[in-house]
Coordinates of C-alpha atoms in Angstrom, one line a residue:
M24 CA -5.0 0.5 45.0
P25 CA -6.8 -0.7 41.7
D26 CA -6.8 1.1 38.4
T27 CA -11.0 1.3 38.3
Q28 CA -10.7 3.5 34.9
P29 CA -12.0 1.4 31.7
Q30 CA -10.4 0.4 29.7
I31 CA -8.7 2.7 27.0
A32 CA -10.7 1.3 22.7
L33 CA -8.5 4.2 21.0
Q34 CA -5.9 6.3 21.8
F35 CA -3.9 9.3 19.7
E36 CA -1.1 10.8 20.9
Q37 CA 0.9 13.3 19.0
Y38 CA -1.2 11.9 15.5
G39 CA -1.0 13.2 12.6
F40 CA -1.7 12.6 9.3
H41 CA -0.2 14.1 5.9
Y42 CA -2.0 12.8 2.6
R43 CA 0.5 11.7 -0.5
S44 CA -1.6 14.1 -2.7
Q45 CA -1.6 17.5 -0.2
A46 CA 1.1 19.8 -0.1
A47 CA 0.9 20.0 4.3
P48 CA -0.4 17.3 6.4
T49 CA -3.7 17.4 7.0
L50 CA -4.4 16.5 10.9
H51 CA -2.1 17.6 13.6
D52 CA -0.9 17.2 16.8
I53 CA -4.5 15.0 18.3
R54 CA -4.8 13.5 21.3
L55 CA -7.4 11.9 22.2
T56 CA -8.1 8.8 24.5
V57 CA -11.9 7.2 24.2
R58 CA -12.6 4.4 26.5
K59 CA -15.0 1.6 26.3
G60 CA -18.6 2.4 27.0
E61 CA -18.2 6.1 26.1
K62 CA -20.5 8.1 23.3
V63 CA -18.1 10.9 22.2
L64 CA -19.4 13.3 19.8
I65 CA -17.3 15.0 16.8
V66 CA -18.7 17.9 15.5
G67 CA -16.1 20.5 13.0
P68 CA -16.4 23.4 9.7
S69 CA -16.2 21.8 6.4
G70 CA -12.0 20.7 5.8
S71 CA -12.0 20.4 9.8
G72 CA -10.3 16.9 9.3
K73 CA -13.0 15.3 11.0
S74 CA -13.0 12.5 8.0
T75 CA -10.0 12.0 8.3
L76 CA -10.1 11.2 11.8
A77 CA -12.2 8.9 11.4
H78 CA -10.4 7.2 8.0
S79 CA -7.8 6.7 10.3
I80 CA -10.0 5.7 12.9
N81 CA -11.7 3.0 10.6
G82 CA -8.2 2.4 9.0
L83 CA -8.7 3.4 5.7
V84 CA -6.2 5.9 6.6
P85 CA -3.2 4.8 5.8
H86 CA -4.7 1.7 4.3
A87 CA -6.5 2.9 2.0
F88 CA -6.4 6.8 1.0
K89 CA -2.1 6.6 0.8
G90 CA -0.1 9.3 3.2
A91 CA 2.6 9.6 6.0
C92 CA 1.6 9.3 9.4
T93 CA 2.8 10.5 12.9
G94 CA 2.5 9.8 16.1
T95 CA 0.8 6.9 17.8
Y96 CA -2.6 5.1 17.4
T97 CA -3.9 2.3 19.4
L98 CA -6.5 0.5 19.4
C99 CA -7.9 -1.7 22.4
G100 CA -4.1 -1.8 23.9
E101 CA -2.3 -3.0 19.9
D102 CA -0.1 -0.2 17.1
A103 CA -2.9 0.0 14.8
R104 CA 0.2 0.9 12.8
T105 CA 1.3 -2.8 12.3
M106 CA -2.2 -3.7 12.1
G107 CA -4.1 -4.5 8.8
I108 CA -7.0 -3.1 7.5
F109 CA -8.7 -6.7 7.7
D110 CA -7.4 -6.4 11.7
I111 CA -8.7 -2.9 12.8
S112 CA -12.1 -3.9 10.7
K113 CA -12.4 -6.2 13.2
R114 CA -12.3 -3.9 16.2
V115 CA -13.9 -0.8 14.9
G116 CA -17.2 -1.4 13.4
T117 CA -18.4 1.5 10.0
V118 CA -21.5 2.8 9.7
L119 CA -21.4 5.1 6.0
Q120 CA -23.6 8.6 5.8
D121 CA -24.5 6.6 2.5
P122 CA -26.2 2.5 3.3
D123 CA -26.0 2.3 -0.3
A124 CA -23.1 2.4 0.0
Q125 CA -22.6 0.3 2.3
F126 CA -24.8 -2.9 0.7
V127 CA -23.2 -6.0 -1.1
G128 CA -26.3 -8.0 -0.3
L129 CA -29.2 -8.8 -2.0
S130 CA -31.6 -8.9 1.0
A131 CA -31.1 -7.5 4.2
G132 CA -30.5 -10.9 5.6
E133 CA -27.4 -11.3 2.5
D134 CA -25.7 -8.5 3.5
I135 CA -25.8 -9.1 7.5
A136 CA -24.0 -12.6 7.0
F137 CA -22.0 -11.4 4.4
V138 CA -19.1 -11.1 7.0
L139 CA -20.0 -14.7 8.3
E140 CA -19.4 -15.9 4.9
N141 CA -15.9 -14.7 4.6
D142 CA -15.0 -16.1 7.7
C143 CA -16.8 -19.9 6.6
V144 CA -19.3 -19.7 9.5
D145 CA -21.2 -22.3 9.0
R146 CA -24.9 -22.2 8.2
P147 CA -26.5 -23.4 11.6
D148 CA -23.8 -20.5 13.5
M149 CA -24.8 -17.9 10.8
K150 CA -28.4 -18.1 10.7
R151 CA -27.7 -17.1 14.6
R152 CA -25.4 -14.7 14.6
V153 CA -27.7 -13.3 11.9
A154 CA -30.9 -13.0 14.2
D155 CA -29.3 -11.6 16.7
A156 CA -27.6 -9.1 15.0
A157 CA -31.3 -8.5 13.6
A158 CA -32.9 -8.6 16.8
L159 CA -30.6 -5.9 18.5
V160 CA -31.4 -3.6 15.8
D161 CA -35.2 -4.4 15.6
I162 CA -35.0 -5.4 11.8
G163 CA -36.0 -9.1 12.3
G164 CA -38.8 -8.9 10.2
H165 CA -37.4 -7.2 6.8
L166 CA -34.0 -9.9 6.7
H167 CA -35.9 -11.1 3.1
K168 CA -36.2 -8.1 1.8
S169 CA -34.0 -6.5 -1.3
P170 CA -32.2 -3.4 -0.5
Q171 CA -34.3 -1.3 -2.9
D172 CA -37.0 -2.2 -0.6
L173 CA -36.3 -1.0 2.7
S174 CA -36.5 3.0 3.9
G175 CA -33.4 4.8 4.5
G176 CA -34.2 4.2 8.3
Q177 CA -33.8 0.7 7.7
K178 CA -30.9 0.3 5.9
Q179 CA -29.4 2.4 8.2
R180 CA -30.2 -0.6 10.7
V181 CA -29.5 -3.4 8.2
S182 CA -25.9 -1.4 8.4
M183 CA -25.3 -1.2 12.2
A184 CA -26.3 -5.4 12.1
G185 CA -23.6 -6.1 9.3
V186 CA -20.9 -4.0 11.3
L187 CA -22.2 -5.6 14.9
I188 CA -22.4 -9.5 14.0
D189 CA -18.4 -9.1 14.4
D190 CA -19.0 -7.8 18.0
V191 CA -16.5 -4.8 16.6
D192 CA -15.0 -2.7 19.5
I193 CA -16.2 0.6 18.7
L194 CA -18.7 1.2 16.5
L195 CA -18.0 4.4 14.7
F196 CA -21.2 6.9 12.6
D197 CA -20.3 8.9 10.1
E198 CA -22.9 11.8 9.9
P199 CA -25.7 8.9 9.7
L200 CA -28.4 11.7 10.3
A201 CA -27.6 13.0 6.3
N202 CA -30.2 10.9 4.5
L203 CA -32.8 10.7 6.8
D204 CA -35.8 12.2 7.4
P205 CA -36.2 14.2 10.7
A206 CA -37.9 11.2 12.5
S207 CA -36.0 8.5 11.5
G208 CA -32.9 11.2 12.4
K209 CA -34.7 11.1 15.9
K210 CA -35.0 7.3 16.1
A211 CA -31.5 6.5 15.1
I212 CA -30.3 8.0 17.7
E213 CA -32.0 6.2 20.1
L214 CA -31.0 3.5 18.5
I215 CA -27.2 4.1 19.0
D216 CA -28.2 5.0 22.2
Q217 CA -29.8 1.7 23.2
L218 CA -27.0 0.3 21.4
H219 CA -24.1 1.7 23.5
H220 CA -26.7 0.7 26.5
T221 CA -26.8 -2.7 26.0
T222 CA -23.4 -3.2 24.1
G223 CA -21.6 -0.9 26.6
K224 CA -19.3 -1.0 23.4
A225 CA -17.1 2.8 22.4
V226 CA -19.7 5.0 20.2
V227 CA -17.5 7.2 18.2
I228 CA -20.6 10.0 16.4
I229 CA -19.5 11.9 13.6
E230 CA -22.5 15.1 12.2
H231 CA -23.3 17.7 11.4
R232 CA -26.9 18.4 13.0
L233 CA -25.5 19.0 16.9
E234 CA -28.4 19.5 18.0
D235 CA -30.8 16.4 16.8
V236 CA -27.4 13.6 18.3
L237 CA -28.3 15.6 21.9
H238 CA -32.1 14.4 21.8
R239 CA -29.7 11.2 23.6
Q240 CA -26.6 12.6 25.7
V241 CA -22.7 12.0 25.2
D242 CA -20.4 12.1 27.5
R243 CA -18.1 14.2 25.5
I244 CA -17.8 16.5 22.0
I245 CA -14.7 16.9 20.4
L246 CA -14.4 20.9 18.2
I247 CA -12.1 19.2 15.8
R248 CA -10.6 22.7 13.8
D249 CA -7.7 23.2 11.6
G250 CA -7.0 19.6 11.4
R251 CA -6.3 19.8 15.2
I252 CA -8.5 19.2 18.7
A253 CA -9.6 22.7 19.3
A254 CA -11.8 21.4 22.7
D255 CA -13.2 17.7 24.3
L256 CA -15.8 19.0 26.3
P257 CA -19.0 17.7 28.2
P258 CA -21.5 18.4 26.3
D259 CA -22.4 21.9 28.9
E260 CA -19.7 23.2 29.2
M261 CA -18.7 23.0 25.2
L262 CA -22.4 23.9 24.3
A263 CA -21.9 27.2 27.0
S264 CA -18.4 27.7 25.9
G265 CA -19.3 30.3 22.1
L266 CA -16.3 28.0 20.5
L267 CA -18.4 26.1 18.7
E268 CA -20.8 29.0 17.8
Q269 CA -16.7 30.6 16.8
A270 CA -16.4 27.8 14.9
G271 CA -19.0 28.1 12.8
I272 CA -21.1 24.8 13.6
R273 CA -24.2 26.1 14.3
E274 CA -25.9 25.7 18.0
P275 CA -29.7 24.6 18.7
L276 CA -32.7 27.0 18.0
Y277 CA -33.0 27.0 21.6
L278 CA -30.0 27.8 22.5
A279 CA -30.3 30.9 20.0
A280 CA -33.6 32.1 21.7
L281 CA -32.1 32.0 25.3
R282 CA -29.4 33.9 23.7
Y283 CA -31.8 37.0 22.0
A284 CA -33.7 37.0 25.1
G285 CA -30.4 38.3 27.8
V286 CA -30.4 34.7 29.4
P287 CA -26.3 33.5 30.0
V288 CA -25.9 31.0 29.0
T289 CA -23.7 28.2 31.6
P290 CA -22.6 25.0 32.4
A291 CA -24.6 25.1 35.4
L292 CA -28.0 25.9 32.9
H293 CA -27.2 22.8 32.1
P294 CA -28.0 23.5 28.1
E295 CA -27.3 20.3 26.3
H296 CA -31.2 19.6 25.7
V297 CA -33.5 21.5 26.2
D298 CA -35.2 19.1 28.4
T299 CA -32.5 19.3 30.5
L300 CA -32.2 23.1 30.7
V301 CA -32.7 24.6 34.6
L302 CA -36.0 26.6 33.6
D303 CA -38.6 27.1 35.9
P304 CA -41.7 29.0 34.9
A305 CA -41.5 32.0 37.7
G306 CA -37.9 32.3 37.4
P307 CA -35.7 35.4 35.9
T308 CA -34.7 33.0 32.2
A309 CA -38.2 32.6 32.3
Q310 CA -39.6 36.3 32.7
A311 CA -36.4 37.1 30.2
L312 CA -37.7 34.9 27.7
R313 CA -41.3 36.4 28.4
E314 CA -40.1 40.0 28.4
W315 CA -38.4 40.0 25.0
D316 CA -40.9 37.7 23.4
A317 CA -43.5 41.0 24.1
H318 CA -41.5 43.2 22.3
V319 CA -41.1 41.8 19.2
P320 CA -41.9 43.6 16.2
A321 CA -45.3 42.5 14.7
E322 CA -45.1 41.4 11.0
V323 CA -45.8 43.6 8.6
S324 CA -49.2 42.1 5.9
E325 CA -47.8 42.0 2.1
P326 CA -50.2 41.9 -0.6
E327 CA -50.8 38.1 -1.5
P328 CA -48.6 38.1 -4.7
M329 CA -49.9 36.0 -8.5
P330 CA -49.7 32.5 -8.8
L331 CA -47.3 31.0 -10.9
L332 CA -47.8 26.9 -10.8
G333 CA -50.6 25.5 -10.0
V334 CA -50.9 21.9 -9.9
D335 CA -54.3 20.6 -9.2
G336 CA -55.8 16.5 -8.7
L337 CA -52.6 15.5 -9.3
R338 CA -52.4 11.1 -9.1
F339 CA -49.3 9.3 -10.4
H340 CA -48.9 5.9 -10.2
Y341 CA -45.4 4.3 -12.4
P342 CA -45.9 2.7 -15.8
E343 CA -44.4 -1.0 -14.3
D344 CA -46.5 -0.8 -11.2
E345 CA -48.4 -3.7 -12.1
T346 CA -50.2 -2.8 -8.8
K347 CA -51.2 0.1 -10.1
K348 CA -50.6 1.8 -6.3
P349 CA -50.7 5.6 -6.5
V350 CA -47.1 7.7 -5.0
L351 CA -49.1 10.9 -5.0
E352 CA -52.5 11.1 -5.0
D353 CA -54.9 14.4 -5.3
V354 CA -52.7 16.1 -5.3
S355 CA -53.6 20.8 -5.5
F356 CA -51.4 23.2 -4.6
T357 CA -50.8 27.2 -5.5
L358 CA -47.3 28.5 -5.8
H359 CA -47.1 32.4 -6.0
R360 CA -44.6 34.2 -7.9
G361 CA -41.3 35.5 -5.6
E362 CA -42.3 32.6 -2.9
C363 CA -40.0 30.8 -0.5
V364 CA -41.4 27.1 -0.5
S365 CA -40.7 24.0 1.7
L366 CA -41.4 20.4 0.7
V367 CA -41.5 18.0 3.4
G368 CA -41.8 14.3 4.4
R369 CA -40.5 11.1 5.1
N370 CA -38.6 9.7 2.5
G371 CA -40.6 7.7 0.1
A372 CA -43.7 10.2 0.9
G373 CA -43.9 11.6 -2.8
K374 CA -41.8 14.4 -2.5
S375 CA -39.1 14.5 -5.8
T376 CA -41.5 11.9 -7.9
L377 CA -43.9 15.4 -7.5
A378 CA -41.0 18.0 -9.0
K379 CA -40.7 14.9 -11.8
L380 CA -43.9 15.7 -12.3
I381 CA -43.8 19.1 -12.7
C382 CA -40.3 19.4 -14.7
G383 CA -41.9 16.9 -17.0
F384 CA -39.3 14.1 -16.7
E385 CA -42.8 11.7 -15.6
Q386 CA -46.0 12.3 -16.9
P387 CA -49.2 12.0 -14.8
V388 CA -52.5 9.5 -14.7
S389 CA -54.4 12.3 -14.2
G390 CA -54.5 15.8 -12.8
R391 CA -53.3 18.8 -14.4
L392 CA -50.4 21.3 -14.0
V393 CA -50.7 24.8 -15.1
Y394 CA -47.8 27.3 -15.8
D395 CA -49.0 30.5 -15.6
G396 CA -51.8 30.8 -17.0
A397 CA -50.9 28.0 -19.7
N398 CA -51.2 23.8 -19.0
L399 CA -48.2 22.1 -18.6
A400 CA -49.5 18.6 -20.5
A401 CA -48.5 19.6 -24.2
A402 CA -44.8 21.2 -23.0
S403 CA -42.2 19.2 -23.5
I404 CA -39.3 18.9 -21.3
K405 CA -37.0 21.3 -22.8
Q406 CA -39.7 24.0 -22.4
R407 CA -40.2 23.3 -19.1
A408 CA -36.5 24.2 -18.4
E409 CA -36.7 27.6 -19.1
R410 CA -39.3 28.3 -17.2
I411 CA -38.8 25.4 -14.6
G412 CA -35.3 24.5 -12.9
Y413 CA -34.5 21.4 -10.7
V414 CA -30.9 21.4 -9.1
M415 CA -30.0 17.8 -7.6
Q416 CA -28.5 17.3 -4.3
N417 CA -25.0 16.3 -5.3
P418 CA -23.6 19.2 -8.3
N419 CA -21.5 16.3 -10.1
Q420 CA -23.8 14.6 -10.8
M421 CA -25.4 17.4 -13.0
I422 CA -22.3 18.6 -14.7
S423 CA -20.9 17.9 -17.5
F424 CA -17.8 20.5 -19.2
P425 CA -14.7 20.8 -17.3
M426 CA -14.6 24.5 -17.7
I427 CA -16.9 27.0 -15.7
F428 CA -17.8 28.4 -18.2
D429 CA -18.6 26.0 -21.3
E430 CA -21.0 25.2 -18.4
V431 CA -23.3 27.7 -17.5
A432 CA -23.1 28.1 -21.5
L433 CA -24.8 24.5 -22.4
G434 CA -28.3 25.2 -22.0
L435 CA -27.8 28.4 -24.5
R436 CA -25.3 26.8 -27.1
A437 CA -28.2 23.4 -26.9
R438 CA -30.5 26.0 -28.2
K439 CA -28.8 27.5 -30.6
V440 CA -28.1 31.0 -29.0
P441 CA -25.9 33.2 -30.6
E442 CA -22.1 32.6 -29.1
A443 CA -22.2 36.9 -28.6
E444 CA -25.0 36.8 -26.4
V445 CA -24.4 33.8 -24.6
K446 CA -21.5 35.6 -23.5
V447 CA -23.0 38.2 -21.9
R448 CA -26.2 35.8 -20.5
V449 CA -23.1 33.3 -19.1
E450 CA -21.2 36.5 -17.7
E451 CA -23.9 37.7 -16.4
T452 CA -24.8 35.1 -14.3
L453 CA -21.8 34.5 -13.4
R454 CA -21.8 37.8 -11.6
V455 CA -25.1 37.4 -9.6
C456 CA -23.7 33.8 -9.1
G457 CA -20.4 35.5 -7.3
L458 CA -19.1 33.3 -9.5
Y459 CA -17.4 35.3 -12.3
P460 CA -13.5 36.1 -11.2
F461 CA -14.0 32.2 -11.9
R462 CA -15.4 32.1 -15.5
N463 CA -11.8 30.8 -17.5
W464 CA -11.2 27.8 -14.2
P465 CA -11.5 24.6 -14.4
V466 CA -14.2 22.7 -12.1
S467 CA -12.3 21.0 -10.4
A468 CA -11.2 23.9 -8.8
L469 CA -14.2 25.4 -6.8
S470 CA -15.6 23.7 -3.2
F471 CA -18.8 21.8 -3.5
G472 CA -20.8 25.0 -2.1
Q473 CA -18.8 26.7 -5.3
K474 CA -19.9 24.0 -7.3
K475 CA -23.8 23.9 -5.8
R476 CA -23.8 27.7 -6.9
L477 CA -22.3 26.5 -11.1
T478 CA -25.4 24.1 -11.4
I479 CA -27.4 26.7 -10.0
A480 CA -26.3 29.3 -13.0
A481 CA -26.6 26.9 -15.4
I482 CA -30.3 27.0 -15.0
L483 CA -30.5 30.7 -13.8
V484 CA -28.6 31.3 -17.8
L485 CA -32.1 30.6 -18.8
R486 CA -33.9 32.9 -17.5
P487 CA -36.8 30.7 -15.3
Q488 CA -38.9 31.7 -12.9
L489 CA -39.6 28.9 -11.0
L490 CA -36.3 26.2 -9.3
I491 CA -36.8 23.1 -7.7
L492 CA -33.8 22.1 -5.0
D493 CA -33.1 18.6 -3.9
E494 CA -31.9 19.1 -0.6
P495 CA -30.1 22.1 -1.1
T496 CA -27.7 22.0 2.0
A497 CA -27.8 18.2 3.1
G498 CA -24.0 17.9 4.3
Q499 CA -22.6 21.3 4.7
D500 CA -21.2 22.6 7.9
F501 CA -23.6 26.4 9.2
R502 CA -21.3 28.8 7.5
H503 CA -21.3 26.3 4.1
Y504 CA -25.5 26.1 5.0
T505 CA -25.5 29.6 5.5
E506 CA -23.8 30.7 2.4
I507 CA -25.6 29.2 -0.5
M508 CA -29.3 30.1 1.3
E509 CA -28.4 33.3 1.2
F510 CA -26.8 33.4 -1.6
L511 CA -30.5 31.5 -2.6
R512 CA -32.4 33.9 -0.1
D513 CA -30.9 37.2 -2.2
L514 CA -31.7 35.8 -6.0
N515 CA -35.4 35.5 -4.3
R516 CA -35.1 39.5 -3.0
E517 CA -33.8 40.6 -6.5
T518 CA -34.9 39.0 -9.2
G519 CA -38.1 37.9 -7.5
L520 CA -37.4 33.8 -8.5
S521 CA -39.2 31.3 -7.0
L522 CA -37.6 28.9 -5.1
L523 CA -39.4 25.0 -3.8
M524 CA -36.8 23.3 -1.5
I525 CA -37.1 19.3 -1.0
T526 CA -35.5 19.6 2.3
H527 CA -35.8 17.4 5.6
D528 CA -33.7 20.1 7.5
M529 CA -36.6 22.1 9.8
H530 CA -34.1 24.4 10.8
L531 CA -34.2 25.4 7.2
M532 CA -37.9 25.4 6.8
L533 CA -37.9 28.1 10.3
E534 CA -35.3 29.8 8.9
Y535 CA -36.5 30.3 4.9
T536 CA -39.2 29.3 4.1
T537 CA -42.9 31.2 4.6
R538 CA -44.9 28.2 3.5
A539 CA -44.3 23.8 3.9
L540 CA -46.2 21.6 2.4
V541 CA -46.3 18.9 3.8
V542 CA -46.4 14.9 1.7
S543 CA -47.5 11.9 3.0
D544 CA -47.8 8.6 1.7
G545 CA -48.6 10.8 -1.3
R546 CA -51.7 13.0 -0.1
L547 CA -50.5 16.7 0.8
L548 CA -51.8 16.9 4.6
A549 CA -51.1 20.7 5.0
D550 CA -49.9 23.6 3.2
D551 CA -48.8 26.3 6.4
T552 CA -46.3 28.3 7.4
P553 CA -43.8 25.9 8.5
A554 CA -44.5 27.1 12.6
N555 CA -47.8 25.7 12.2
V556 CA -46.6 22.1 10.4
L557 CA -44.2 22.0 13.7
T558 CA -45.9 23.1 16.4
D559 CA -48.9 20.7 15.4
D560 CA -48.1 17.0 17.0
R561 CA -50.7 15.5 14.4
L562 CA -48.7 16.6 11.3
I563 CA -45.6 15.8 13.0
E564 CA -45.8 12.1 13.2
A565 CA -47.9 11.6 10.3
A566 CA -45.0 12.7 7.7
N567 CA -41.9 11.8 10.2
L568 CA -40.8 15.4 11.2
K569 CA -40.5 16.3 14.4
R570 CA -41.4 19.6 16.8
T571 CA -39.4 22.4 17.0
S572 CA -37.6 22.9 20.6
L573 CA -38.3 26.2 20.2
Y574 CA -42.5 25.2 21.3
D575 CA -40.6 23.3 23.9
L576 CA -38.9 25.7 25.2
A577 CA -42.1 27.7 25.6
V578 CA -43.6 25.8 26.7
R579 CA -40.9 25.0 29.6
A580 CA -41.2 28.0 30.9
G581 CA -45.3 28.8 30.9
L582 CA -45.5 31.5 27.7
P583 CA -49.0 31.6 27.6
Q584 CA -49.0 31.3 23.2
P585 CA -45.9 28.8 22.2
R586 CA -46.7 29.1 18.8
A587 CA -46.6 32.6 18.2
F588 CA -43.3 32.7 20.5
V589 CA -41.5 30.2 17.3
S590 CA -43.3 32.6 14.8
H591 CA -41.7 35.7 16.8
F592 CA -38.9 33.5 17.0
I593 CA -38.5 33.8 13.2
R594 CA -39.0 36.5 12.0
H595 CA -36.6 37.7 15.0
D596 CA -34.1 35.5 13.7
R597 CA -34.4 36.1 9.5
S598 CA -33.8 40.2 10.5
V599 CA -30.8 39.3 12.6
R600 CA -28.9 36.4 9.7
A601 CA -30.3 39.5 7.0
A602 CA -28.4 42.4 9.0
A603 CA -25.5 40.0 9.3
H604 CA -25.3 39.0 6.0
A605 CA -25.8 42.7 3.9
Q606 CA -22.6 43.6 6.9
G607 CA -20.7 40.9 4.7
M608 CA -20.1 39.2 8.6
K609 CA -19.0 35.6 9.6
E610 CA -21.1 35.0 12.5
V611 CA -24.7 35.4 12.1
R612 CA -25.9 34.1 15.6
P613 CA -26.0 37.0 18.6

């Protein structure tokens, strides 16, 4: 009887890899098969070996990142160890998490055509193939545009077209959602799914945002842990197994709600997506949700805190823009002492520009900023930095000194603070940030999360009252996400530090902030609770957000007040997290 199994696209057998610069191997005994036409999702905590496995698939290991391979790796039936990186690139197309790092052309069309130009394809054929690839990803109307004129989602589509044009066998997506707003991320997953069905190619996705990827069906979820494949299961089985939580992978919020309500999550429940759940409004699962919802303790009202920062009628356009198109138009709001507020909206909405205006990096065309009752118009960047701290997304872009103590001391020394006081304040701040034991270490010895804390410490030592953080959890797994956010929440509670967080992470917005400022096309559309924002379809569409699955779960279960259910979940989840954090527990989910 003939074999009807699809052809194998890639296969690892007892594969391992040991970086030349590392003391121990990063990958051990990897056994993995992906067939043509399959779509698989690879997940795992930071440092688990996901990136090394991805680099092995596309040939960067061992050709660019040197080391020793063991076992076998076959690519479309050929021994990949005998293939050069150029030959592998003809079989595996990689879309990176940062599309800017992949651009080589001066326009989108030139970028897509890059491979064809290298292959000396004649011009008429090149134009046809570029048009065909652009049409596949719906970017044909933007081929003349330069990369800086494209949105994050459009840049990603150009990157996809650039790898599709070579008719590769495998599409590898390395954290494709990392830099996209929620709606653009949703569209990206839909596009990947469309390409999968249209082309029949093998698709491999590596991503932290599990729930977002499961917006469209995958065939298998592969869990990497400590350099080994810990599990390779269909989605329903993986989500019901408890293995993801044990590995520190964030489970979908609707599953957390089911667990809080005491509902056993089994494969028979079909938990892959909130829409696939076996959920009868008259059945036991819905009844359990109703009972849990009714018994969540009522919220304790607190007095409104005192105002700290007032933004009044702010308007701004970049001086070099001859059209004087407003980047911000009549933006007004107030931040209060001790608040934790999220700033959300589509890519290019004006969020980062607003932060620059508050910090004094740019000056408004009109409007005013009032800090603690005083107009900030005359305050210099240095003076503002003593009151308002700004933490960039990538800590490596903020670090100036090789040693930890010197990095934290920089701001004080620049202000001619006596060295004795510098020592006291730096050590005090390092204790608050959990870095005191490392005070004499080099910065290079810190992890990414510890470097985040270091950049925060370098600002906290100046004793500001407001901290602005740009994507504080971008690219971090659930354990590191929880560590940094619980650290920030402790600062907020213990010191009264006000926090304004620019984020695309709707989970962060729900779990850690009490207000959300929604910006779209330079205007403030809403200033409301996260639960209200993420259950308002008008706002969600206008600002490229994504409706929370908690609301969809409540609607499917027939709960009378779905929006109230979301608020109840947030309140309960925060109390569970706070208790777990206080006890030093690693597992923060039920």
